[in-house]
CSV table of C-alpha atoms and ligand atoms in Angstrom, one decimal:
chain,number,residue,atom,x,y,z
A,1,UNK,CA,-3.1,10.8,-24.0
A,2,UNK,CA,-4.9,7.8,-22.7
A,3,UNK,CA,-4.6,6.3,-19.5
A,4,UNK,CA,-6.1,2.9,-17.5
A,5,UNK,CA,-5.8,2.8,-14.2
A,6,UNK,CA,-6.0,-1.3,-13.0
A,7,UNK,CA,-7.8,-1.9,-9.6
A,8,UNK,CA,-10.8,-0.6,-8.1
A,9,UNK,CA,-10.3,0.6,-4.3
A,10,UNK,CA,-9.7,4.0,-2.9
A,11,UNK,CA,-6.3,3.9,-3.9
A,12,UNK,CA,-7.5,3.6,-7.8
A,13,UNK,CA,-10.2,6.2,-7.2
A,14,UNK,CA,-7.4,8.7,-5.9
A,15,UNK,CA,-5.1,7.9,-8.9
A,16,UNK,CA,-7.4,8.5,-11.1
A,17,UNK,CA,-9.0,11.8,-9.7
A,18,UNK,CA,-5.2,12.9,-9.8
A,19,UNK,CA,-4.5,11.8,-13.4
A,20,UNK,CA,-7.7,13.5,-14.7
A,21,UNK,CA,-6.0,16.7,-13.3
A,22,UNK,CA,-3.7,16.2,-15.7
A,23,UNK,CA,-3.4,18.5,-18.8
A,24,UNK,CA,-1.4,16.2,-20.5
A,25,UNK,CA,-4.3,13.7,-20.2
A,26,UNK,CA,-7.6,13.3,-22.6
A,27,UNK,CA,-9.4,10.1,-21.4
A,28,UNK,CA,-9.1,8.0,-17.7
A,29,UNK,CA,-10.6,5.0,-17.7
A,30,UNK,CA,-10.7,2.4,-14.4
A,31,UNK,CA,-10.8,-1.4,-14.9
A,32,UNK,CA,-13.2,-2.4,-13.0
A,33,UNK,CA,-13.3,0.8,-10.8
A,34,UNK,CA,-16.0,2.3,-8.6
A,35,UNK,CA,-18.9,4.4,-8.2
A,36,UNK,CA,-16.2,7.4,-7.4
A,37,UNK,CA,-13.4,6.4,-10.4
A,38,UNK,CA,-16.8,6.6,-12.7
A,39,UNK,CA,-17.1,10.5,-11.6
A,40,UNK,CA,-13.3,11.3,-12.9
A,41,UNK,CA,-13.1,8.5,-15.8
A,42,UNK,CA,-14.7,5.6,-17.4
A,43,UNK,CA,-15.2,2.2,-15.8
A,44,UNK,CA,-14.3,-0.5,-17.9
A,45,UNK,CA,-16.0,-3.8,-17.3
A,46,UNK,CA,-12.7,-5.9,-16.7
A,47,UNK,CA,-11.2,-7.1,-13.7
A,48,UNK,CA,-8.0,-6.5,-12.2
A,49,UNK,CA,-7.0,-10.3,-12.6
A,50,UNK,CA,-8.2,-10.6,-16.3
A,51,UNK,CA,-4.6,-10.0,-17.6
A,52,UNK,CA,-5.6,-11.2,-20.9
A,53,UNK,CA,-8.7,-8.9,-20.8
A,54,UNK,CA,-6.8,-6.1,-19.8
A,55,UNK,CA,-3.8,-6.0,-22.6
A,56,UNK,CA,-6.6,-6.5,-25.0
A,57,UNK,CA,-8.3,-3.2,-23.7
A,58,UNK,CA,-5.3,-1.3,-24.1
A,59,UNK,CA,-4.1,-2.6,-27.2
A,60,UNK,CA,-8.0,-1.9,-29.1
A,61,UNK,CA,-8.3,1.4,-27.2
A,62,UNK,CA,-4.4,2.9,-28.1
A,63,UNK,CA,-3.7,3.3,-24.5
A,64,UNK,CA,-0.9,5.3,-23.9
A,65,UNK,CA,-0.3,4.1,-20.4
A,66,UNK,CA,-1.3,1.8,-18.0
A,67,UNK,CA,-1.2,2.1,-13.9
A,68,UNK,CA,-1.7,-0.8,-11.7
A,69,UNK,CA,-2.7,-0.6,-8.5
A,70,UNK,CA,-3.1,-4.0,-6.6
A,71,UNK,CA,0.0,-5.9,-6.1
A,72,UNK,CA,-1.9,-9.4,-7.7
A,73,UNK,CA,-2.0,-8.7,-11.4
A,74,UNK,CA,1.8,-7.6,-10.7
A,75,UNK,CA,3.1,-10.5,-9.7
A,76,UNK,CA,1.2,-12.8,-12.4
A,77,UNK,CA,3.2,-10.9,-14.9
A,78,UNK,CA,1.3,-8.0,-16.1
A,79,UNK,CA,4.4,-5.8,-17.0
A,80,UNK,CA,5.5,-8.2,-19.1
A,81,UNK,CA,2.5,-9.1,-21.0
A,82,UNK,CA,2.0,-5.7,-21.8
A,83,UNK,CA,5.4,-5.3,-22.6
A,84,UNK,CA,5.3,-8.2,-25.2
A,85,UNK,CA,2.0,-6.7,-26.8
A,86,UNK,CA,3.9,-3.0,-27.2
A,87,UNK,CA,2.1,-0.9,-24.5
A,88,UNK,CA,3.5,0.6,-21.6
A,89,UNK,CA,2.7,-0.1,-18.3
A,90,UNK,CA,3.9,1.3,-15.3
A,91,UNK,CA,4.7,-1.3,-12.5
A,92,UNK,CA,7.8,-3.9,-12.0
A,93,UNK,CA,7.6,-6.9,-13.9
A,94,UNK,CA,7.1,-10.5,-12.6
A,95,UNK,CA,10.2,-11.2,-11.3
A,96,UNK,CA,10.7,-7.7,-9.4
A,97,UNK,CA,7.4,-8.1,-7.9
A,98,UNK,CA,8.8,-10.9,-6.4
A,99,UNK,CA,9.7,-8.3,-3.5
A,100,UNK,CA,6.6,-8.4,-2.6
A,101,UNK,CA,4.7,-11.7,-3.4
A,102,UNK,CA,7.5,-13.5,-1.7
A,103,UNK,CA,8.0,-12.6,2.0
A,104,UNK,CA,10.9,-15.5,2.0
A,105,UNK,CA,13.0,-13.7,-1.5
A,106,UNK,CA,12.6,-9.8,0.1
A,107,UNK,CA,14.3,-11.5,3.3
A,108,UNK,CA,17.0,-13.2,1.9
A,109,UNK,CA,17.9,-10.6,-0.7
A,110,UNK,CA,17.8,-8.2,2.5
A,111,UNK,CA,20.1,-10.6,4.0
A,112,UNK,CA,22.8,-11.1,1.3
A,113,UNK,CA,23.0,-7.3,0.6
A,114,UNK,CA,22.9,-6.5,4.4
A,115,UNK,CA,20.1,-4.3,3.8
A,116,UNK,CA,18.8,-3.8,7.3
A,117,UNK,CA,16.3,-6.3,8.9
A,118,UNK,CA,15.2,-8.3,11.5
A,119,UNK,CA,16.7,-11.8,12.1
A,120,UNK,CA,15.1,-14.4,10.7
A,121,UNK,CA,14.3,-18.3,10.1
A,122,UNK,CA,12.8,-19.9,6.6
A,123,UNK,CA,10.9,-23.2,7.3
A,124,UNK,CA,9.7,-24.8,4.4
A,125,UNK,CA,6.9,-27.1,6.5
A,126,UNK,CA,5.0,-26.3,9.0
A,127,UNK,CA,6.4,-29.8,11.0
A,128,UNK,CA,9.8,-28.1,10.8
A,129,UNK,CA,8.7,-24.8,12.2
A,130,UNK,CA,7.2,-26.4,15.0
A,131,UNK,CA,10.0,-28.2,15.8
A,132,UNK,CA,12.1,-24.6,15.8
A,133,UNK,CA,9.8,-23.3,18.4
A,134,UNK,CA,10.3,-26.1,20.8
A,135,UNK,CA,14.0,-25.6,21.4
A,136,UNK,CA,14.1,-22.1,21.5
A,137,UNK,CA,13.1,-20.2,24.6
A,138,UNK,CA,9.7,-18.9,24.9
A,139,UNK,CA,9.1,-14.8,23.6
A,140,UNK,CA,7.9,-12.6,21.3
A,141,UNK,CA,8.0,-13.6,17.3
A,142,UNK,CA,6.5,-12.8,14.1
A,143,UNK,CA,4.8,-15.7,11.7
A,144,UNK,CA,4.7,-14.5,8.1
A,145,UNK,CA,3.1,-17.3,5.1
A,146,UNK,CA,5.9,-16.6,2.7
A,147,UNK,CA,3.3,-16.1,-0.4
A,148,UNK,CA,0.4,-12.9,-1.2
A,149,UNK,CA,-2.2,-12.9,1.9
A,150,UNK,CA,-4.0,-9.9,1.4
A,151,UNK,CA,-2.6,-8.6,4.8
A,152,UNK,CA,-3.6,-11.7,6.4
A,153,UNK,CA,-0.6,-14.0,6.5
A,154,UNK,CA,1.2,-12.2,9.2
A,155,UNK,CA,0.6,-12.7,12.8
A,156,UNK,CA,2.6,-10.7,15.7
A,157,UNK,CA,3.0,-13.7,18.9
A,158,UNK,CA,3.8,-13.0,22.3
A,159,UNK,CA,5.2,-16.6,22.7
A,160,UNK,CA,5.7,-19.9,21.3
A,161,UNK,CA,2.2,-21.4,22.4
A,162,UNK,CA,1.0,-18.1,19.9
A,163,UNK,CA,3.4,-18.6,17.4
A,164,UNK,CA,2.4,-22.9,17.3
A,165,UNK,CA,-0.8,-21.4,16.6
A,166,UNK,CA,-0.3,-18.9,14.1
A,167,UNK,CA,1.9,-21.3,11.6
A,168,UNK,CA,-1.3,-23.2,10.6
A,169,UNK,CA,-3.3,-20.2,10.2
A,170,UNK,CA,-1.1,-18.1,8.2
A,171,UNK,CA,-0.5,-20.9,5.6
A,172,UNK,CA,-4.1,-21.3,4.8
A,173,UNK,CA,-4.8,-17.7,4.3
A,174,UNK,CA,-2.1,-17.7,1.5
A,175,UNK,CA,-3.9,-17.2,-2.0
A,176,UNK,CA,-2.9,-19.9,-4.3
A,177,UNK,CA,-0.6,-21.6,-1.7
A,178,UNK,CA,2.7,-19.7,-2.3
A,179,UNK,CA,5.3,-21.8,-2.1
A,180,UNK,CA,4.6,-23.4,1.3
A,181,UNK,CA,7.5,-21.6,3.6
A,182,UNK,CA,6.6,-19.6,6.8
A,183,UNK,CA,8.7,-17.1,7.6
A,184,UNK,CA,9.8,-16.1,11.2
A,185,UNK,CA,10.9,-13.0,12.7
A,186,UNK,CA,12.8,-11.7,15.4
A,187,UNK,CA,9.8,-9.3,17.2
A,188,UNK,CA,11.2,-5.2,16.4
A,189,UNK,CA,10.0,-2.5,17.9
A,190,UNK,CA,9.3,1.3,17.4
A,191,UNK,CA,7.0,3.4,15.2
A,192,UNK,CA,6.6,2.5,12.3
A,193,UNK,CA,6.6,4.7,8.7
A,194,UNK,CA,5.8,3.7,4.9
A,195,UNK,CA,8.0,5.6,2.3
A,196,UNK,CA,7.1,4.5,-0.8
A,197,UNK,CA,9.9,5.7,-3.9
A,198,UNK,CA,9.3,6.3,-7.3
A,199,UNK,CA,12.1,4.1,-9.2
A,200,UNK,CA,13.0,3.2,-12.6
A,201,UNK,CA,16.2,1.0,-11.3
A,202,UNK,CA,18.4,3.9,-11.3
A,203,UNK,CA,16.8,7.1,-10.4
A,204,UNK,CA,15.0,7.3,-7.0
A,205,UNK,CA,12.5,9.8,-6.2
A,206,UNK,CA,10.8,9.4,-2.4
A,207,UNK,CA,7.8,10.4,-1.8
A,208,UNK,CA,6.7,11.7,1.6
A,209,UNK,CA,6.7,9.4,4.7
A,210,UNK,CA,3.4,8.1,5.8
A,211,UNK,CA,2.3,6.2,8.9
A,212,UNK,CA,-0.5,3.8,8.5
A,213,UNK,CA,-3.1,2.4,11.0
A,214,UNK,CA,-3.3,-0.8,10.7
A,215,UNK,CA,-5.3,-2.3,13.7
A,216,UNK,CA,-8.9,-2.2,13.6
A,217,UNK,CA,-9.3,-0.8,17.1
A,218,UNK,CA,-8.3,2.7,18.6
A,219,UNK,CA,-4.5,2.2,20.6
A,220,UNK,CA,-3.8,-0.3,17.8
A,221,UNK,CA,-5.4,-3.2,19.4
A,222,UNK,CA,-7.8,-6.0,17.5
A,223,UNK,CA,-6.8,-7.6,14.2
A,224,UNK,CA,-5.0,-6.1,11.7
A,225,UNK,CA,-7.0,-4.7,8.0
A,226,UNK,CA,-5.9,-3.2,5.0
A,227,UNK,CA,-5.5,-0.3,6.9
A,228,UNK,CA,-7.7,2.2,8.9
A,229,UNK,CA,-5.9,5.8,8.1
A,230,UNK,CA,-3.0,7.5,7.5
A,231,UNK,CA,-1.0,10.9,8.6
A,232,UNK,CA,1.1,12.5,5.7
A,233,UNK,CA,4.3,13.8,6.6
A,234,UNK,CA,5.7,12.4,9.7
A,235,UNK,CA,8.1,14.1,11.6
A,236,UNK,CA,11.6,12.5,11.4
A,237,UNK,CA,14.6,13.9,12.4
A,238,UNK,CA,17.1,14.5,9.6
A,239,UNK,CA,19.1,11.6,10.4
A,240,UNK,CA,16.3,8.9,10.4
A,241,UNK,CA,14.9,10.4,7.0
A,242,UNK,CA,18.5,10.1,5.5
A,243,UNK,CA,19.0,6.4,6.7
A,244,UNK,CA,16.1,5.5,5.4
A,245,UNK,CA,17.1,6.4,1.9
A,246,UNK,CA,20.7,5.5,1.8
A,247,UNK,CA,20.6,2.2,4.5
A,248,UNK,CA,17.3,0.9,2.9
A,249,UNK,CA,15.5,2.2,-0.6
A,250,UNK,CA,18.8,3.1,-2.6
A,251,UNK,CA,20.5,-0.7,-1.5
A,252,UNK,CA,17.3,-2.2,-2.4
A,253,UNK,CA,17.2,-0.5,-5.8
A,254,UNK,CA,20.9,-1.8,-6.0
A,255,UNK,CA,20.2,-5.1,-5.0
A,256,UNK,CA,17.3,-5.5,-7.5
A,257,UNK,CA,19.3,-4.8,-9.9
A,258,UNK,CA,22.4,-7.2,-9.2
A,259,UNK,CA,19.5,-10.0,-9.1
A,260,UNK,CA,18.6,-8.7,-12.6
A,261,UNK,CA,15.6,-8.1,-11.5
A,262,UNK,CA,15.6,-4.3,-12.3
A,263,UNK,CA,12.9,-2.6,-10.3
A,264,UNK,CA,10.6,-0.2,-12.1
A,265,UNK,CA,7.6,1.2,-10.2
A,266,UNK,CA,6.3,2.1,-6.8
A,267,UNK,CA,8.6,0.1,-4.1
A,268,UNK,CA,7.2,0.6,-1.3
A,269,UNK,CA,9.0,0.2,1.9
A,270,UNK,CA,7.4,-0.7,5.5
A,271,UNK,CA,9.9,0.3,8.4
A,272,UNK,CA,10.3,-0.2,11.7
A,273,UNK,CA,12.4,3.0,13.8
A,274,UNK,CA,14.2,0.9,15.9
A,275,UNK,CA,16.6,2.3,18.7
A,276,UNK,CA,19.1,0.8,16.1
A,277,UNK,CA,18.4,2.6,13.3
A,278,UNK,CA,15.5,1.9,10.6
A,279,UNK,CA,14.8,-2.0,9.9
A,280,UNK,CA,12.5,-3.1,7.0
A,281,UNK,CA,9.3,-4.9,7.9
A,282,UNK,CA,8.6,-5.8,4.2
A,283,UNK,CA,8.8,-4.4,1.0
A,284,UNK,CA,5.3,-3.8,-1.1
A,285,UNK,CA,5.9,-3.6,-5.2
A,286,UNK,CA,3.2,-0.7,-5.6
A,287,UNK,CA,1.3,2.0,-3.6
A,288,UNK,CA,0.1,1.8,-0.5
A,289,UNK,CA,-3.8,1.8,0.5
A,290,UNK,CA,-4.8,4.1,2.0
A,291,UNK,CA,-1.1,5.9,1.8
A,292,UNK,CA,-1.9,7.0,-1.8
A,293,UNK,CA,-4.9,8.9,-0.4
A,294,UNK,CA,-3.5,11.6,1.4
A,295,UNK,CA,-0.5,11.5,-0.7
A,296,UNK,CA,-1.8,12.5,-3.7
A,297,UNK,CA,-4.0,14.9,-1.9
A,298,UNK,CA,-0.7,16.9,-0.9
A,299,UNK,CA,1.0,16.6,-4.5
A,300,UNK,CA,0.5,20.1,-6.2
A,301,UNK,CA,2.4,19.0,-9.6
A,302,UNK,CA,1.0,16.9,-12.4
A,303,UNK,CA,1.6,13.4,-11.6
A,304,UNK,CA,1.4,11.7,-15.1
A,305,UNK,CA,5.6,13.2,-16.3
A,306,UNK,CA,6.9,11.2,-13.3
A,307,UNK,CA,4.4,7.9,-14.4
A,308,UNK,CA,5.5,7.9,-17.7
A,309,UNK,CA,9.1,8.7,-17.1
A,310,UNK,CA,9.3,5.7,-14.6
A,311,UNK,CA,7.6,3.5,-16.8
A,312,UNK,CA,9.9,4.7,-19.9
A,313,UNK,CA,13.3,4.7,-17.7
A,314,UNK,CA,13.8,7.5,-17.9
A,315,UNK,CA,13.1,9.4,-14.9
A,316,UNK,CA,16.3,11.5,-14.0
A,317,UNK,CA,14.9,13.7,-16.7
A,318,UNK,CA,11.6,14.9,-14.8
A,319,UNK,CA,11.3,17.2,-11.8
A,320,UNK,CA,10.5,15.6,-8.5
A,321,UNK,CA,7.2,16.4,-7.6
A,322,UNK,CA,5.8,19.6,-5.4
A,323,UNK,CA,4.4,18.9,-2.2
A,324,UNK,CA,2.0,20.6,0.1
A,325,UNK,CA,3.3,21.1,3.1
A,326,UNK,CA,0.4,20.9,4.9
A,327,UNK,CA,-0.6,17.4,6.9
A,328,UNK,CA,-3.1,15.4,5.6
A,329,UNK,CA,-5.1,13.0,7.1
A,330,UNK,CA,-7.1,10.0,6.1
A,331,UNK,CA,-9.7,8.1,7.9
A,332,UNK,CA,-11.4,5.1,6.6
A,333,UNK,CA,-14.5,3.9,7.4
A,334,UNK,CA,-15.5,0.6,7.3
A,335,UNK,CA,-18.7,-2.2,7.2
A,336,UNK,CA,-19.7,-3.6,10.5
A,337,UNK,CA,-17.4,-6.6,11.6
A,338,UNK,CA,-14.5,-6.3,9.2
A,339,UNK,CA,-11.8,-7.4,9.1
A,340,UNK,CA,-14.2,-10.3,10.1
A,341,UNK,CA,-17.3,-11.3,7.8
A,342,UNK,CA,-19.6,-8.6,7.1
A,343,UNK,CA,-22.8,-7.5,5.4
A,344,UNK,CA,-22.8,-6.7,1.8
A,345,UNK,CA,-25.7,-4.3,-0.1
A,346,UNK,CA,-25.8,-1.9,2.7
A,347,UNK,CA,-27.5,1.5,1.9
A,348,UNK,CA,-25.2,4.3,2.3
A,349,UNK,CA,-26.6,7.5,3.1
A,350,UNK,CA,-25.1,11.4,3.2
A,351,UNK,CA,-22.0,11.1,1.1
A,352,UNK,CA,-23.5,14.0,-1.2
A,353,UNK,CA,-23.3,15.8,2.0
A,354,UNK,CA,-19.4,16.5,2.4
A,355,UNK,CA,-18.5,19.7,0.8
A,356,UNK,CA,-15.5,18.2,-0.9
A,357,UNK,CA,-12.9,20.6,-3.0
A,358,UNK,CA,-8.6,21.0,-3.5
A,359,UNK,CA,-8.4,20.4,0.5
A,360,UNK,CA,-10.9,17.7,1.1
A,361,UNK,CA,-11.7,14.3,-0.4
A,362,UNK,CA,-13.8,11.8,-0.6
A,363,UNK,CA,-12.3,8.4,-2.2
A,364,UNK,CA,-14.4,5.4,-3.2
A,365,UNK,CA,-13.6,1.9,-2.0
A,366,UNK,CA,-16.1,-0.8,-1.4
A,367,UNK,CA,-19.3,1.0,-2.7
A,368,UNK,CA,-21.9,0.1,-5.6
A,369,UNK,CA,-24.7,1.1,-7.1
A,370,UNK,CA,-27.7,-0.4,-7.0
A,371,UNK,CA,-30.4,1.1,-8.9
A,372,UNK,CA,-29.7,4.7,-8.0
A,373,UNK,CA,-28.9,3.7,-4.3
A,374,UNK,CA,-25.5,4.1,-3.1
A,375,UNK,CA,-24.8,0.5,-1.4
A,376,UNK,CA,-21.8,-1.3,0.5
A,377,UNK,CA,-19.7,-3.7,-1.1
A,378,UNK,CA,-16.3,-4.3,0.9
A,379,UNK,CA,-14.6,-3.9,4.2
A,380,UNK,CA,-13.4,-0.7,3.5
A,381,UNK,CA,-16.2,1.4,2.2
A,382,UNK,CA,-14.9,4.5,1.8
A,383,UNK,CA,-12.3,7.4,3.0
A,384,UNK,CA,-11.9,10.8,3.7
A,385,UNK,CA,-8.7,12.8,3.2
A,386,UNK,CA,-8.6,16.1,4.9
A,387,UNK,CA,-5.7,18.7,4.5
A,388,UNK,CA,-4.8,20.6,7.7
A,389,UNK,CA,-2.0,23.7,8.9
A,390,UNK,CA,-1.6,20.9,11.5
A,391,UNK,CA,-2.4,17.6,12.3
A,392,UNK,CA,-5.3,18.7,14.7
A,393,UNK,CA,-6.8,21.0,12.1
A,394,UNK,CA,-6.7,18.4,9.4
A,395,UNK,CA,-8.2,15.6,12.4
A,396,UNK,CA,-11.2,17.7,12.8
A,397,UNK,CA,-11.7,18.1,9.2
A,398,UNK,CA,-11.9,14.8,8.0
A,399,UNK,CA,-13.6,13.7,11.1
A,400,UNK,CA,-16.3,16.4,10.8
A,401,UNK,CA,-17.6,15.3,7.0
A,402,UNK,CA,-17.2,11.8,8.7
A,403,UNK,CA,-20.0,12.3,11.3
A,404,UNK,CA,-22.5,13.4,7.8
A,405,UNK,CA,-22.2,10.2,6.4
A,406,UNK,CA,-24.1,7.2,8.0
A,407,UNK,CA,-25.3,3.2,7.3
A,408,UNK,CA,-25.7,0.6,9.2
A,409,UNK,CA,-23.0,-0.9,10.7
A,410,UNK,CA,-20.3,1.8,10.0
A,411,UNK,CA,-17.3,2.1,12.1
A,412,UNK,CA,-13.8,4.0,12.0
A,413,UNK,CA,-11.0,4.8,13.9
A,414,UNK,CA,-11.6,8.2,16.3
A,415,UNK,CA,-7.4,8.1,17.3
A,416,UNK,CA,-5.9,8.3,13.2
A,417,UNK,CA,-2.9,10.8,13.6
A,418,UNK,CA,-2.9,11.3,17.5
A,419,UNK,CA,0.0,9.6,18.4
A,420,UNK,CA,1.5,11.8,15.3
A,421,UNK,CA,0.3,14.7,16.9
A,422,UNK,CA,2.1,13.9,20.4
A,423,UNK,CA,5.0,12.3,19.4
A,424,UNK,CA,8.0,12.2,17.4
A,425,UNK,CA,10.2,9.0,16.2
B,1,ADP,N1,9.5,-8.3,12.6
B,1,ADP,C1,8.4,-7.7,13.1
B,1,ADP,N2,8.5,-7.1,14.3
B,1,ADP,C2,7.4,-6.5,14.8
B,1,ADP,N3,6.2,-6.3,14.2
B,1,ADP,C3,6.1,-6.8,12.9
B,1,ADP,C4,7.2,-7.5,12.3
B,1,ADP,N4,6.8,-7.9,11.1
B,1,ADP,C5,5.6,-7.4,10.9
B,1,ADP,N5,5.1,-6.8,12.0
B,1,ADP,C6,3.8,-6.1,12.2
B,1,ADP,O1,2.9,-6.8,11.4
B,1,ADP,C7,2.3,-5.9,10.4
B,1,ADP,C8,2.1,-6.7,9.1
B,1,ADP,O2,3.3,-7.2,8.7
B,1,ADP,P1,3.8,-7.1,7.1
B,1,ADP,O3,5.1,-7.9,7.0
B,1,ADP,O4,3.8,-5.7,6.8
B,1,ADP,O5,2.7,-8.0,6.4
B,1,ADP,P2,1.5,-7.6,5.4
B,1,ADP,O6,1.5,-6.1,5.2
B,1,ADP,O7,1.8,-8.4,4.2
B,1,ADP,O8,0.3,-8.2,6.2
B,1,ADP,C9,3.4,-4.8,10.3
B,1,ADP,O9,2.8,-3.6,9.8
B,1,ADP,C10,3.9,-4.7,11.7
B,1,ADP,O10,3.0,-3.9,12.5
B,2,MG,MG1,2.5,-4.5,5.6
């Protein structure tokens, strides 16, 4: 079969070097991809946003199925484009991806089918949210923009004077606008885990837990990015791991569905491990990035049965998938001053030298060629995934066929996985 994989970051790069595993599979191509997807595929010249561009690949090219990765061209409707022009496409449609591209929906459809969260307040202006802060007393509280922000529409506030601040700011960094509300939060804490679940609306199948890094500084201080690295499993006890999946992912499923707004896809949940019990921090309607990294670095089975099967309903009728148990870790390393401005064009020098293979990996993000030069083009440059007995193993790994690679400007996290390796939530 044919398959298109729709994005072109790390996370694309690592879906497609898993789908060209595939013996089920004949041809991968990436729209618009990377130097790394163009090593394990074909790079098609379309961007991820060029809906109309995109069905009209599949549909001339007979593709067999289609894999999004960025959560954009989900929520402008791609499921259901593709869907109306016969192809399959793996994903939730527009009004499922909702989830995600509106912070204000995912809380009050948490709310109404008490799926665990933090209180919260919806302001639909920012004169009215101001007004909130001024008559309640002064503390910790979260300021979400209610529409897609890239990770930037979210700001964590120690107190009111912050939180005045932050409404502004997290407004303008909304693409498009939204729909104008802010969200704010009652400040939770405790560590916090991704578990993103395979779903077709009635079947769930989760995949491992995860814990992100999402400041750019070591501790977890500085601004937060896309992400700076994950650990793959985390260590929950039995209880947690079982609350998450019948207080949070099956209700949500549930609720999706009583909304008719039938979930098919990735949902990916961010938690919070409260003393209470886990609390959802938001809900994402695809993989993670850099989760899918590691993750699909520990999956020993063919991935493709479970896409398909998702994407066709159908997926009580395939096994769930095989996991290394080793850990695996993920570090990303990024240009000089993101998630601030940066430099573009950069040369990039030594990747050739990491010995990668089935236990470590090399993943494509912001990279280009130019000429035969290997050159920076994002934030996020690139990652490495390492696999590991245990976390340290795995740490030294990745961090080792790190310290080969060099370019101006280049910085990563030293601390991914340590709190993993001392702690337990
Ligand atoms: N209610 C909350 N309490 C404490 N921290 C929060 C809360 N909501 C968000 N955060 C922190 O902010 C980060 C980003 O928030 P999130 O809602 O996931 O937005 P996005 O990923 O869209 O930027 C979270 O990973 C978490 O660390
Ligand atoms: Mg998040």
């Amino acid at each position: 079969m044919k398959v298109l994989v729709v994005g072109q970051g790390g996370r694309e790069h690592a879906l497609a070097w898993k789908i060209h595993q595939s013996p089920l599979v004949d041809r991968v191509f990436v729209a618009p991809g990377n130097p790394g997807t163009a090593a394990v595929g074909e790079n098609v010249d379309c961007a991820a946003t060029d809906l109309q561009g995109l069905v009209s690949f599949a549909v001339d090219n007979e593709i067999d199925l289609t894999v999004v990765g960025p959560e954009a061209p989900l929520c402008e409707g791609i499921v259901d484009l593709f869907r109306e022009r016969g192809r399959l496409c793996l994903g939730p449609d527009k009004d499922a991806a909702e989830i995600e591209g509106s912070k204000r929906f995912a809380r009050e459809l948490c709310e109404k089918h008490r799926i665990p969260g933090p209180s919260f307040w919806v302001f639909e202006s920012p004169a009215m949210a101001r007004s909130f802060l001024e008559n309640r007393p002064d503390g910790p509280i979260v300021v979400k923009a209610s529409g897609l922000a890239a990770g930037k529409g979210v700001v964590v506030c120690k107190d009111n004077e912050e939180a005045r601040k932050a409404v502004t700011h997290c407004l303008e960094q909304v693409q498009g606008g939204g729909d104008g509300s802010i969200v704010f939060e009652e400040f939770l804490e405790g560590p916090e885990v991704s578990l993103i679940t395979l779903t077709d609306g009635e079947t769930i199948v989760p995949l491992e837990p995860a814990r992100d890094h999402k400041p750019v500084g070591e501790g977890d201080t500085g601004p937060n990015t896309g992400g700076m690295g994950v650990v793959t499993p985390v260590t929950l006890m039995p209880r947690v791991s079982q609350q998450m999946e019948t207080q949070i992912v099956l209700p949500t499923v549930h609720a999706m569905n009583r909304e008719k707004r039938r979930f098919r896809g990735f949902l990916y949940a961010g938690l919070m491990l409260t003393q209470q019990g886990p609390r959802v921090i938001e809900f994402n309607c695809r993989l993670g990035d850099p989760e899918t990294q590691p993750l699909l670095l520990r999956m020993k089975s063919d991935i493709v049965p479970l896409l398909v099967a998702t994407a066709e309903g159908k997926l009580n009728t395939v096994d769930a998938p095989e996991w290394d148990p080793r850990v695996a870790v993920c570090v990303v390393a990024c240009s000089g001053g993101y998630p601030g401005s940066y430099k573009k064009g950069v040369p990039i020098f030594g990747l050739d030298r990491i010995d990668a293979g089935p236990d470590l990996q090399v993943f494509h993000a912001g990279t280009r060629l130019a000429g035969r030069d290997l050159v920076t083009s994002g934030g996020r440059v690139f990652s490495v995934t390492a696999l590991g007995a245990d976390i340290n193993t795995a740490r030294q790994r990745a961090y080792d066929a790190l310290e080969k690679v060099e370019f101006e400007g280049m910085h990563y996290r030293k601390d991914i996985g340590i709190t993993a390796a001392t702690s337990r939530a």
